mmCIF file of C-alpha atoms in Angstrom:
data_model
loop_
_atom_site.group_PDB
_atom_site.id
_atom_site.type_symbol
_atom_site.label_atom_id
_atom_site.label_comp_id
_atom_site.label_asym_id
_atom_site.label_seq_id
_atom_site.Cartn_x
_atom_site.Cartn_y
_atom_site.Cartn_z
ATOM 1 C CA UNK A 1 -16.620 14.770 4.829
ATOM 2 C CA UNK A 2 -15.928 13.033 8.088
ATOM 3 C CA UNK A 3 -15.983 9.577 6.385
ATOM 4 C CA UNK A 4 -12.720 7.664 6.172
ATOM 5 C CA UNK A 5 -13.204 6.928 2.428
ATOM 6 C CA UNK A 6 -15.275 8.397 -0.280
ATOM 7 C CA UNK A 7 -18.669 6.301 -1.342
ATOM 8 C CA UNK A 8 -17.997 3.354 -3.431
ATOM 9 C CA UNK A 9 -20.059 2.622 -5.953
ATOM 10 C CA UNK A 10 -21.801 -0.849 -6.275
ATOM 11 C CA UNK A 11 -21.138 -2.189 -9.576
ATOM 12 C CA UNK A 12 -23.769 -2.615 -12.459
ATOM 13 C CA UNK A 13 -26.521 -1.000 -9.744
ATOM 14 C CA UNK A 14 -27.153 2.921 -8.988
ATOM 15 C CA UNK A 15 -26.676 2.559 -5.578
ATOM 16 C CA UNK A 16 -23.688 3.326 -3.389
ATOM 17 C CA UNK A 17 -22.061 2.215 -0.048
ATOM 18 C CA UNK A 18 -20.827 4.584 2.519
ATOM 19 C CA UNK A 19 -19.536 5.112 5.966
ATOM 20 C CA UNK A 20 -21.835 6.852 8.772
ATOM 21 C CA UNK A 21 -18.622 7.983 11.098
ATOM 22 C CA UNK A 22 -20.992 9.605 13.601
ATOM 23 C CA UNK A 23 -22.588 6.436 14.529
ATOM 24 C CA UNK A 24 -19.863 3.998 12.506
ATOM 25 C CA UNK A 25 -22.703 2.246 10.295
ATOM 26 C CA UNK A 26 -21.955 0.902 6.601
ATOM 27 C CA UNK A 27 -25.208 2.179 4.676
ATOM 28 C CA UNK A 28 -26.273 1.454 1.343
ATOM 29 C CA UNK A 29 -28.384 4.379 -0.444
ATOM 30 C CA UNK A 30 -29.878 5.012 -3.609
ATOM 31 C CA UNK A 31 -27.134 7.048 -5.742
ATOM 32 C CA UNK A 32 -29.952 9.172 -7.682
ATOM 33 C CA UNK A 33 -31.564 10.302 -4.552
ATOM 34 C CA UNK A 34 -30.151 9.606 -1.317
ATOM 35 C CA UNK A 35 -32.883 7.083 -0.260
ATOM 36 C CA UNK A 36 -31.418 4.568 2.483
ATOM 37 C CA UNK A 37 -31.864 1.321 1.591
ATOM 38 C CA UNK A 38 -30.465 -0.166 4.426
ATOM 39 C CA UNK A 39 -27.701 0.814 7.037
ATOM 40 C CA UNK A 40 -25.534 -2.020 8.561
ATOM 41 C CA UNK A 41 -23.891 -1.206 12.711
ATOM 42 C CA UNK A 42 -19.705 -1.768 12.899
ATOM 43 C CA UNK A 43 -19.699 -1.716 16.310
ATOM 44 C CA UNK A 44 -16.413 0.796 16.354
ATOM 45 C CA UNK A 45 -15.154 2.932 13.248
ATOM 46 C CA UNK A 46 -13.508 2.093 10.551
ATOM 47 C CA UNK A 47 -9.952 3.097 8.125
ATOM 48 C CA UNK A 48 -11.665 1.567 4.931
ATOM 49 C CA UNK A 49 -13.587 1.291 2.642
ATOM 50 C CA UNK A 50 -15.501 -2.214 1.698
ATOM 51 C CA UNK A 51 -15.255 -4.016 -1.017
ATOM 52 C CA UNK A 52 -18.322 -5.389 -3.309
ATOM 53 C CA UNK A 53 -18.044 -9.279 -4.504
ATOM 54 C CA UNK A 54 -21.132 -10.346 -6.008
ATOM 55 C CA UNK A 55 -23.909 -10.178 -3.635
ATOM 56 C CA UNK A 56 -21.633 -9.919 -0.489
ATOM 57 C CA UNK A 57 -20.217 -7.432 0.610
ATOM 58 C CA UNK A 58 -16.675 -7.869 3.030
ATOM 59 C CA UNK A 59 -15.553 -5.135 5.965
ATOM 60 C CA UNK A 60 -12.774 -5.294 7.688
ATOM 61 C CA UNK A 61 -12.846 -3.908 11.452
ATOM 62 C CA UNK A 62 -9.260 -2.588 13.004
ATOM 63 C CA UNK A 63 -9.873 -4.476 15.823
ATOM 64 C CA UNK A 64 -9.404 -7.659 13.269
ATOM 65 C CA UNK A 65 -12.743 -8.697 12.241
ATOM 66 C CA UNK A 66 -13.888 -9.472 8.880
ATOM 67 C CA UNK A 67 -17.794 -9.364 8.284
ATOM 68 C CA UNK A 68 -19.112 -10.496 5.127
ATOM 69 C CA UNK A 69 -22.494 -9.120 4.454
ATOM 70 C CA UNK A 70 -25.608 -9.158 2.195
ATOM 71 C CA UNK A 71 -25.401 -6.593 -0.361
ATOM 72 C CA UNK A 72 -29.089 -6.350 -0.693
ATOM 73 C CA UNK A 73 -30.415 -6.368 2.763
ATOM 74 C CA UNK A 74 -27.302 -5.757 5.232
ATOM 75 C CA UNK A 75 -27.732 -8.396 7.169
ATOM 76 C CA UNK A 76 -24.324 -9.970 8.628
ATOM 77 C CA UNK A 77 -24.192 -13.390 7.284
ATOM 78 C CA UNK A 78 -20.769 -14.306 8.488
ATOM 79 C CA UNK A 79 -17.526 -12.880 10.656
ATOM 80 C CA UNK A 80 -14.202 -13.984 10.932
ATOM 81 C CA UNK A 81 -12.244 -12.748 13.868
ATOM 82 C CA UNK A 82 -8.638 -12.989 13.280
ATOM 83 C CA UNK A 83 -7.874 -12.032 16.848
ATOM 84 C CA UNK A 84 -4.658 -9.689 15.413
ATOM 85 C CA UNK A 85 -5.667 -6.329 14.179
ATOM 86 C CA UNK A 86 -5.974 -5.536 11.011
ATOM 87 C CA UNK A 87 -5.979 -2.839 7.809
ATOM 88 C CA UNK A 88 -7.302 -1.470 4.461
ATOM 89 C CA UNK A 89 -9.871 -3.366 2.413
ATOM 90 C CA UNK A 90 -9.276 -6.800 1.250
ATOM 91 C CA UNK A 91 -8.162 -7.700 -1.937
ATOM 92 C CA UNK A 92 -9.718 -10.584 -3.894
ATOM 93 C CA UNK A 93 -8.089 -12.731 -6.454
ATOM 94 C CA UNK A 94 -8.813 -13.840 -10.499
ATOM 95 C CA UNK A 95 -11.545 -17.377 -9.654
ATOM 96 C CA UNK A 96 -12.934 -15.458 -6.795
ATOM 97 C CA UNK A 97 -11.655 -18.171 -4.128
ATOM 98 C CA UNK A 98 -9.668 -16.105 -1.607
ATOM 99 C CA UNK A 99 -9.222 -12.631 -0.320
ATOM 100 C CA UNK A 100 -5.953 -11.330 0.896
ATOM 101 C CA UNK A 101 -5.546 -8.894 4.432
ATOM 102 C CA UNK A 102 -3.045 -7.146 5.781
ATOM 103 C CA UNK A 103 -2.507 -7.131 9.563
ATOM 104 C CA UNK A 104 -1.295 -3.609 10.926
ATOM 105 C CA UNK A 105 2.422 -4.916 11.347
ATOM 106 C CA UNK A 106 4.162 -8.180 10.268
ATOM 107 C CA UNK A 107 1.249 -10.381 8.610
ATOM 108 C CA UNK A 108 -0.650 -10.958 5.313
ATOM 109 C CA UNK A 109 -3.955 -12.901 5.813
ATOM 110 C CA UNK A 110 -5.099 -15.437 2.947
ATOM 111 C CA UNK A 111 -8.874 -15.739 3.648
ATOM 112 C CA UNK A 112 -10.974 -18.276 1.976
ATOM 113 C CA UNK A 113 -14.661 -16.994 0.916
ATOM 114 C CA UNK A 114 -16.530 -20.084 1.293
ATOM 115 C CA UNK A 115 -16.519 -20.788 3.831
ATOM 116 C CA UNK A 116 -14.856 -17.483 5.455
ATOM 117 C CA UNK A 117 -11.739 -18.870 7.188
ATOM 118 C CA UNK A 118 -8.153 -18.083 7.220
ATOM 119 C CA UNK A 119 -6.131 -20.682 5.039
ATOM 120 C CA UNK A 120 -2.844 -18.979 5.229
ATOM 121 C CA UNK A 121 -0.435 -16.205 6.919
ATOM 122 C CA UNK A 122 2.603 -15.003 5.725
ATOM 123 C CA UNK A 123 5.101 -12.861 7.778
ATOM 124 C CA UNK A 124 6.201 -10.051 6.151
ATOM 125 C CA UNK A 125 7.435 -7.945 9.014
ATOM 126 C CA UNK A 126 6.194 -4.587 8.186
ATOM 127 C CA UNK A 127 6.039 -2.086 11.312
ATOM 128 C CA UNK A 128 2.588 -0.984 12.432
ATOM 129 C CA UNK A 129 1.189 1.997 10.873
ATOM 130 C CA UNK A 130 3.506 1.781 7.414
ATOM 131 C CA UNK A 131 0.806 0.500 5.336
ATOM 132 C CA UNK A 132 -0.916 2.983 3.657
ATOM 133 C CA UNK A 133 -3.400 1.102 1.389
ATOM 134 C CA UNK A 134 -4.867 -2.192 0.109
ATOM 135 C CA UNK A 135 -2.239 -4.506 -1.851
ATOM 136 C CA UNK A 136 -2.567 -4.295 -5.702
ATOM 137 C CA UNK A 137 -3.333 -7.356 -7.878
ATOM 138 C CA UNK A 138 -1.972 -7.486 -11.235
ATOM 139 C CA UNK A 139 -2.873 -10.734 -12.685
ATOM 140 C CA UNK A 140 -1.083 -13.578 -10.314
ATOM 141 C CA UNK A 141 1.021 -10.932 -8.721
ATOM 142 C CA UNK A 142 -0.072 -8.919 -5.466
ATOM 143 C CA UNK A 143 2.011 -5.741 -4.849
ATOM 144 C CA UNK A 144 2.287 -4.706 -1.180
ATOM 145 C CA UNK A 145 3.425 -1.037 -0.889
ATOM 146 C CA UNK A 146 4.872 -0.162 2.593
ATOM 147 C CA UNK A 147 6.203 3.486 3.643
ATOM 148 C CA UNK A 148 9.286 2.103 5.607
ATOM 149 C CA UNK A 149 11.401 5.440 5.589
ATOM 150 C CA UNK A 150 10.959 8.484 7.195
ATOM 151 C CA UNK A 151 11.029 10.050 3.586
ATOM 152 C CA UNK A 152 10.939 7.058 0.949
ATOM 153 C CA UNK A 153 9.353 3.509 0.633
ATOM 154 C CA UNK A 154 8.962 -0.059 -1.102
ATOM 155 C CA UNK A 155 7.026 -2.486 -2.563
ATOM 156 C CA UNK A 156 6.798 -6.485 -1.462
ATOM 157 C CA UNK A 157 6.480 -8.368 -4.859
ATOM 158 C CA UNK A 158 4.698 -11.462 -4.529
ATOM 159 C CA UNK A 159 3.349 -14.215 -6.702
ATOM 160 C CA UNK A 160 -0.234 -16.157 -6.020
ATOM 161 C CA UNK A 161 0.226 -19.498 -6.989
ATOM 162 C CA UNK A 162 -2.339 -21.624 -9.114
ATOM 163 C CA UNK A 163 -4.689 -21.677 -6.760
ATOM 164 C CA UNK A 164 -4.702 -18.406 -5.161
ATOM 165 C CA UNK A 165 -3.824 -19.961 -1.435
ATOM 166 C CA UNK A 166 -0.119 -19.158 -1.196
ATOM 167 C CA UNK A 167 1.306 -16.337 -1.526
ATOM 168 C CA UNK A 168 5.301 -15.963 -2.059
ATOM 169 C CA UNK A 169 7.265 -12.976 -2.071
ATOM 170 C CA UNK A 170 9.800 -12.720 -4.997
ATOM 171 C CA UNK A 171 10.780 -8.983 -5.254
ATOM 172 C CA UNK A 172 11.584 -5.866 -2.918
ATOM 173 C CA UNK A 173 11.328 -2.594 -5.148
ATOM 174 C CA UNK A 174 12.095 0.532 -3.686
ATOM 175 C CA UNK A 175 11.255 4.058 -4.578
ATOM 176 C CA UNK A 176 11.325 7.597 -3.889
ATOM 177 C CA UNK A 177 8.417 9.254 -1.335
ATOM 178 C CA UNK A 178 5.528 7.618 0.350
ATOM 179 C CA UNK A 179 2.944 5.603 -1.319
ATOM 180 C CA UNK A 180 -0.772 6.712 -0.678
ATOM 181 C CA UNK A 181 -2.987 4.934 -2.849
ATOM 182 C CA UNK A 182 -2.835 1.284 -4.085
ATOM 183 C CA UNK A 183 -0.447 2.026 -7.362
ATOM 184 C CA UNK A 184 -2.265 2.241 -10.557
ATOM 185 C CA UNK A 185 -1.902 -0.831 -12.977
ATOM 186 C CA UNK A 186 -3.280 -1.333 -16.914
ATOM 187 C CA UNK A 187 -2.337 -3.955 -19.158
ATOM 188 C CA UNK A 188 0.933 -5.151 -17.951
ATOM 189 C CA UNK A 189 2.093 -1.724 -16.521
ATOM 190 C CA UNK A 190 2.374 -0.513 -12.721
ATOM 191 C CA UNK A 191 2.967 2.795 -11.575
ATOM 192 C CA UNK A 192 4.729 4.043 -8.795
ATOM 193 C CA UNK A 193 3.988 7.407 -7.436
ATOM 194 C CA UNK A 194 5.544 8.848 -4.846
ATOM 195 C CA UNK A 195 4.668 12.091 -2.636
ATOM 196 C CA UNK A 196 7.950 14.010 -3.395
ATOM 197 C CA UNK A 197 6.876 14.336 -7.437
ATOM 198 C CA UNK A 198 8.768 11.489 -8.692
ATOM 199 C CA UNK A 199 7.147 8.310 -10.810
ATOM 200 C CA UNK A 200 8.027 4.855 -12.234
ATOM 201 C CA UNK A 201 6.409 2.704 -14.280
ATOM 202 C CA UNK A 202 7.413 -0.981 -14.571
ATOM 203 C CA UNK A 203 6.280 -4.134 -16.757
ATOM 204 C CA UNK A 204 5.388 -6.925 -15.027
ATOM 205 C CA UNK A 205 7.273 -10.165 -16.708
ATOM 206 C CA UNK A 206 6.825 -13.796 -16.157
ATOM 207 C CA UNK A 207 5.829 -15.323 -12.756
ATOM 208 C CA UNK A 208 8.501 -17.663 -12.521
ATOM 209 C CA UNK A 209 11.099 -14.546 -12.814
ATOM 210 C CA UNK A 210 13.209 -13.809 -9.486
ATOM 211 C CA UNK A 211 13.019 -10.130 -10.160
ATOM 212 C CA UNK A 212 9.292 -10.431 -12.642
ATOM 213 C CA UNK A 213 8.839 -6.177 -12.507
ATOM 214 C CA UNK A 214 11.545 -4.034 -14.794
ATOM 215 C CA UNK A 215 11.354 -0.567 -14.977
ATOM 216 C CA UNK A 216 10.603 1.251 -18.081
ATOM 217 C CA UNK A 217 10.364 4.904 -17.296
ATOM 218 C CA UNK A 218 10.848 7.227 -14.328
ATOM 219 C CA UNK A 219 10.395 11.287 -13.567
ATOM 220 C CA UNK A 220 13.202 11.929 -10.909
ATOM 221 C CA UNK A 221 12.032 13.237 -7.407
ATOM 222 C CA UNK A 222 12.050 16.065 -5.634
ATOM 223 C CA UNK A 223 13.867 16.716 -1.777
ATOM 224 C CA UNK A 224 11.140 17.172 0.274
ATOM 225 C CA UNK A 225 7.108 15.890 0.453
ATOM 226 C CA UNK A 226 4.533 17.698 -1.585
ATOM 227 C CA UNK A 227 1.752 16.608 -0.338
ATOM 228 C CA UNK A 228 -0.320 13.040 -0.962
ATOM 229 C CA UNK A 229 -0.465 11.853 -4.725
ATOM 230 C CA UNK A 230 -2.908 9.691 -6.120
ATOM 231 C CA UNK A 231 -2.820 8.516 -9.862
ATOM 232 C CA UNK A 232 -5.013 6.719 -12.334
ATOM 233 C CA UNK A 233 -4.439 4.673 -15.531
ATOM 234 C CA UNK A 234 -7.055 4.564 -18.257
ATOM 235 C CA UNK A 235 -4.204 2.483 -19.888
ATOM 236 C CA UNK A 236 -0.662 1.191 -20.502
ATOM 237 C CA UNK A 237 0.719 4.100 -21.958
ATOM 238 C CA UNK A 238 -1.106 7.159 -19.281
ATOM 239 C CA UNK A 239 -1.228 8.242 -16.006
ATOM 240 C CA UNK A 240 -2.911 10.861 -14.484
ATOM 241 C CA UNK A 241 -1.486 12.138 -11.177
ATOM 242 C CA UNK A 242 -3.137 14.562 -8.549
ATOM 243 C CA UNK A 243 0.129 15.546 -6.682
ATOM 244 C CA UNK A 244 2.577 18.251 -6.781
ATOM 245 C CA UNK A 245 2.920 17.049 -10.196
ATOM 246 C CA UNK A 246 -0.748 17.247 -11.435
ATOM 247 C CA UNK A 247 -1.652 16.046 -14.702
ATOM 248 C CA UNK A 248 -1.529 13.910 -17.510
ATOM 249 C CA UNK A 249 1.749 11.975 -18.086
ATOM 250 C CA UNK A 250 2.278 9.780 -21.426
ATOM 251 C CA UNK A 251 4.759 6.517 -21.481
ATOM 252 C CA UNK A 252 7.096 6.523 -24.359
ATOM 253 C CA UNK A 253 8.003 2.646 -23.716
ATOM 254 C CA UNK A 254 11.229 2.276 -26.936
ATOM 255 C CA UNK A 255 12.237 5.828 -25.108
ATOM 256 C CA UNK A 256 12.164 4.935 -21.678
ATOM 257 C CA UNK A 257 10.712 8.585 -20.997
ATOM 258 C CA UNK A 258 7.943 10.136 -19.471
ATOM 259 C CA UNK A 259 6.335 13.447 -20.818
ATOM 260 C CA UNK A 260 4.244 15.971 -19.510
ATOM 261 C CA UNK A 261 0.634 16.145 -21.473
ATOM 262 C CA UNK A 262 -1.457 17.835 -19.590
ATOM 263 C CA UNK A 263 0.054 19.933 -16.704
ATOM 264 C CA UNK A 264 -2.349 21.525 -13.374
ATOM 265 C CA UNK A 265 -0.903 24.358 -11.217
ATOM 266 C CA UNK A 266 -1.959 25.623 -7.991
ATOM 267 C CA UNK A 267 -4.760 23.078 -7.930
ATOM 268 C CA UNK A 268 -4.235 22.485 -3.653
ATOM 269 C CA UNK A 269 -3.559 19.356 -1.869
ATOM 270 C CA UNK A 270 -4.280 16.237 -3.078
ATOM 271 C CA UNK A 271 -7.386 14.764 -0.574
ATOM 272 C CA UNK A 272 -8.713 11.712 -2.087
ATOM 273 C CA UNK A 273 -7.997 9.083 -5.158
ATOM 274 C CA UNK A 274 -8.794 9.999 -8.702
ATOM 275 C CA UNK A 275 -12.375 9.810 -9.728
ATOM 276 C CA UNK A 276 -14.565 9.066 -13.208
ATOM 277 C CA UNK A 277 -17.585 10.120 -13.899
ATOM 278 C CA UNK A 278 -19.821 11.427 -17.200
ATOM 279 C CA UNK A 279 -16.432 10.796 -19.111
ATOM 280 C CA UNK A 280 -14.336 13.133 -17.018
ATOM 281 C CA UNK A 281 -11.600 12.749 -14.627
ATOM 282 C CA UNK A 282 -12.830 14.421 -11.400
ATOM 283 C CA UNK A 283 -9.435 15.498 -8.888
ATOM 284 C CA UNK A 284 -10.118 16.723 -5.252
ATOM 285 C CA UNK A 285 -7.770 18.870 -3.595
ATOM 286 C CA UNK A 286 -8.202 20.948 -0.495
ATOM 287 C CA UNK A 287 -8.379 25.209 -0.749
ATOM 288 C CA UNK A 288 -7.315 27.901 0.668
ATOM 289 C CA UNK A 289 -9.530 27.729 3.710
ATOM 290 C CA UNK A 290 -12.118 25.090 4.060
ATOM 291 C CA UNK A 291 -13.590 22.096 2.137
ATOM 292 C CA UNK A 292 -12.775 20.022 -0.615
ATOM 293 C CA UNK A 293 -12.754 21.310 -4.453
ATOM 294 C CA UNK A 294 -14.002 19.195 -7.075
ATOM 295 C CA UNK A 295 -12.885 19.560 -10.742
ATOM 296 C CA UNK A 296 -13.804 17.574 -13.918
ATOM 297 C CA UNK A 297 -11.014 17.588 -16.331
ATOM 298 C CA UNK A 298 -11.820 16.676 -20.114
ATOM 299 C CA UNK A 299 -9.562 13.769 -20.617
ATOM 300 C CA UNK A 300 -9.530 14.079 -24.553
ATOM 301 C CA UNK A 301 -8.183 18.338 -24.144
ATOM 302 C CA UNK A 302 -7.280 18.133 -20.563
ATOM 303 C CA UNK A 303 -9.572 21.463 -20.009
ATOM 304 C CA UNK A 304 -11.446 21.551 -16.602
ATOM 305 C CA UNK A 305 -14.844 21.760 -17.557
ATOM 306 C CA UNK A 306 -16.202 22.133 -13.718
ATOM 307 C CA UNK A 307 -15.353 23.449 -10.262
ATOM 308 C CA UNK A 308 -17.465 22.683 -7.294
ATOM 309 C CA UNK A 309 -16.217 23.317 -3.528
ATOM 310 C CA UNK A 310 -17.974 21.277 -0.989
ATOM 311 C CA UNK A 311 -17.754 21.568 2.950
ATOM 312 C CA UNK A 312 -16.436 25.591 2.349
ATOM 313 C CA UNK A 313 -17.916 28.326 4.772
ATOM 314 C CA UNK A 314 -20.444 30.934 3.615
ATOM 315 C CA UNK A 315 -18.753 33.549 2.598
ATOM 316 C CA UNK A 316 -21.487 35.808 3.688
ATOM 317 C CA UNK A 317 -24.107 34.190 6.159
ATOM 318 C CA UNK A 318 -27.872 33.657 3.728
ATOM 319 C CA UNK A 319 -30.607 35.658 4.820
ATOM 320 C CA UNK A 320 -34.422 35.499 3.929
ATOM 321 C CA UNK A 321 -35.116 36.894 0.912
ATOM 322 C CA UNK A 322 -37.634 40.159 0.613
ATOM 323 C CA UNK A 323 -40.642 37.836 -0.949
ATOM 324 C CA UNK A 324 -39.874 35.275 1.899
ATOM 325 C CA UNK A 325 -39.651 32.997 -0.661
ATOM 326 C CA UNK A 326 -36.059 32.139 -0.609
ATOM 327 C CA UNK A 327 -32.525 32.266 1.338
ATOM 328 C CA UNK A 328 -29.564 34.905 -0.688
ATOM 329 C CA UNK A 329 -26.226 35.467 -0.059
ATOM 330 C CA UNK A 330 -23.315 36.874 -1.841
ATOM 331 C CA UNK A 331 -20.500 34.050 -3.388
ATOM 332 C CA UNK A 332 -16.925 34.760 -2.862
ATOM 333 C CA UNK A 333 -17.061 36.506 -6.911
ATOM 334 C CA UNK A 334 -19.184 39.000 -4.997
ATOM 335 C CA UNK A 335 -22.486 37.359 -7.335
ATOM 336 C CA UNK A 336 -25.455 37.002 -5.967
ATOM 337 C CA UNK A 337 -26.674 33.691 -5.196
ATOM 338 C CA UNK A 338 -30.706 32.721 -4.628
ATOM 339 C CA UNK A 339 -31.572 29.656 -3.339
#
């Protein structure tokens, strides 16, 4: 639980890659079991998560290093020291050519993958400690989102061009609440979710447009911050939100409305992105008390089908069973538990 971002899973391979804060090592381990399969030092800790591109794996280090590493042994096969400091995971584009950084304040990095070196840097002037998450790529266009206001934010619009080398910024869209997570995107929707309630979705038009992103839809905000919102899109026309507004949202598109399919009360704070797994759509809030709960919603009824809390206290401290065999305790239902 003391890991800056939650295990990310290596694609097409049961294996996952994950953050060791108490001695700031990447690791790779075995999904099914736990088994290390190798572990990786950072040399100081990390505020993200890595990301997976073939059989390398990229890591970006505050201090504003980027090491590219073998996914299957670990070792660090190049680095690229930017000498500014940086944030959030890379993003990569469509042909695989280039990733794209953002410094803490003011830059975006265009990195090229083969060799790893830094082809490009645009000024975009943000102030340090306003970016809250990697850009967003949605085809040729690479959304920036920036919490610039003491209550609200924005997003920098901008387009790749052919190649993937040059980023230029076309459109500034603002709206309601900070952003926490990279904003959702399916098909040729985006979706902007904000931490006071409120949510857009916009189209994404033609590259060549001065203002390419229209809004369709929007729920209207609340006054103050409920907490951190995270949301997910299985496709154009859904969203499912774990905010102050948790649930399942639908997009009327000829409307221009927003409705309310599923709705989740008094699930907690908000503590990490949307999750799938076994064909459910796992939300983690924060308790009463400690730890983080764990629920698996049904996406077809929008029942939760599980609850599991992890990091909580004992409720009552385990003690050694009468046979010896075992440790009991009583759960907070005031049940019996044997393990």
């Amino acid at each position: 639980l003391a890991s800056s971002f939650a295990p990310v899973a290596v694609p097409g391979d049961p294996s996952v890659l994950l953050l060791d804060a108490r001695r700031n090592e990447l690791t790779r381990r075995d999904a099914r079991d736990g088994r290390l399969i190798w572990r990786q030092p950072l040399g100081e800790p990390v505020d993200a998560a890595p990301l997976v591109l073939g059989e390398r794996v990229y890591q970006s280090l505050p201090s504003g290093k980027l090491v590219a590493a073998s996914l299957s042994t670990g070792e660090v096969q190049a680095t690229l020291d930017l000498a500014f400091p940086i944030t959030q995971t890379p993003v990569g584009d469509e042909s695989g050519r280039f990733l794209y950084l953002l410094g803490r304040k003011d830059c975006l990095f265009t990195i090229s993958r083969d060799p790893i070196a830094c082809v490009d840097v645009q000024y975009l002037g943000h102030a340090e400690g306003s970016i809250p998450c990697p850009p967003a790529r949605l085809g040729r266009f690479l959304i920036v989102a920036e919490n610039d206001r003491i209550a609200d934010g924005r997003w920098r619009v901008l387009v790749l061009d052919d190649g993937g080398a040059k980023p230029r910024a076309v459109q500034t869209v603002d709206h309601p609440g900070w952003t926490w997570a990279a904003p959702p995107t399916s098909g040729s929707s985006i979706w902007a979710i904000g931490d006071r309630g409120g949510i857009q979705v916009f189209s994404a038009g033609d590259y060549a447009s001065p203002n390419p992103f229209r809004p369709i839809a929007r729920l209207s905000p609340d006054a103050e911050s409920s907490g951190p919102a995270f949301g997910y899109a299985p496709s154009e026309r859904e969203i499912w939100i774990d905010a102050g507004r948790s649930g399942r949202f639908d997009l009327d598109d000829e409307g221009g409305k927003l409705e309310g399919k599923y709705r989740f009360a008094d699930l907690g704070t908000a503590s990490a992105p949307i999750q799938v797994a076994a064909k459910r759509v796992v939300l983690s809030n924060r308790p009463p008390g400690d730890g983080v709960a764990l629920r698996g919603v049904d996406p077809t009824t929008g029942k939760i089908e599980w609850q599991t809390v992890l990091g909580a206290p004992w409720p009552s401290p385990p003690i050694a069973s009468a046979d010896g065999e075992a440790l009991v305790a009583v759960d907070r239902a005031g049940r019996r538990l044997r393990i």
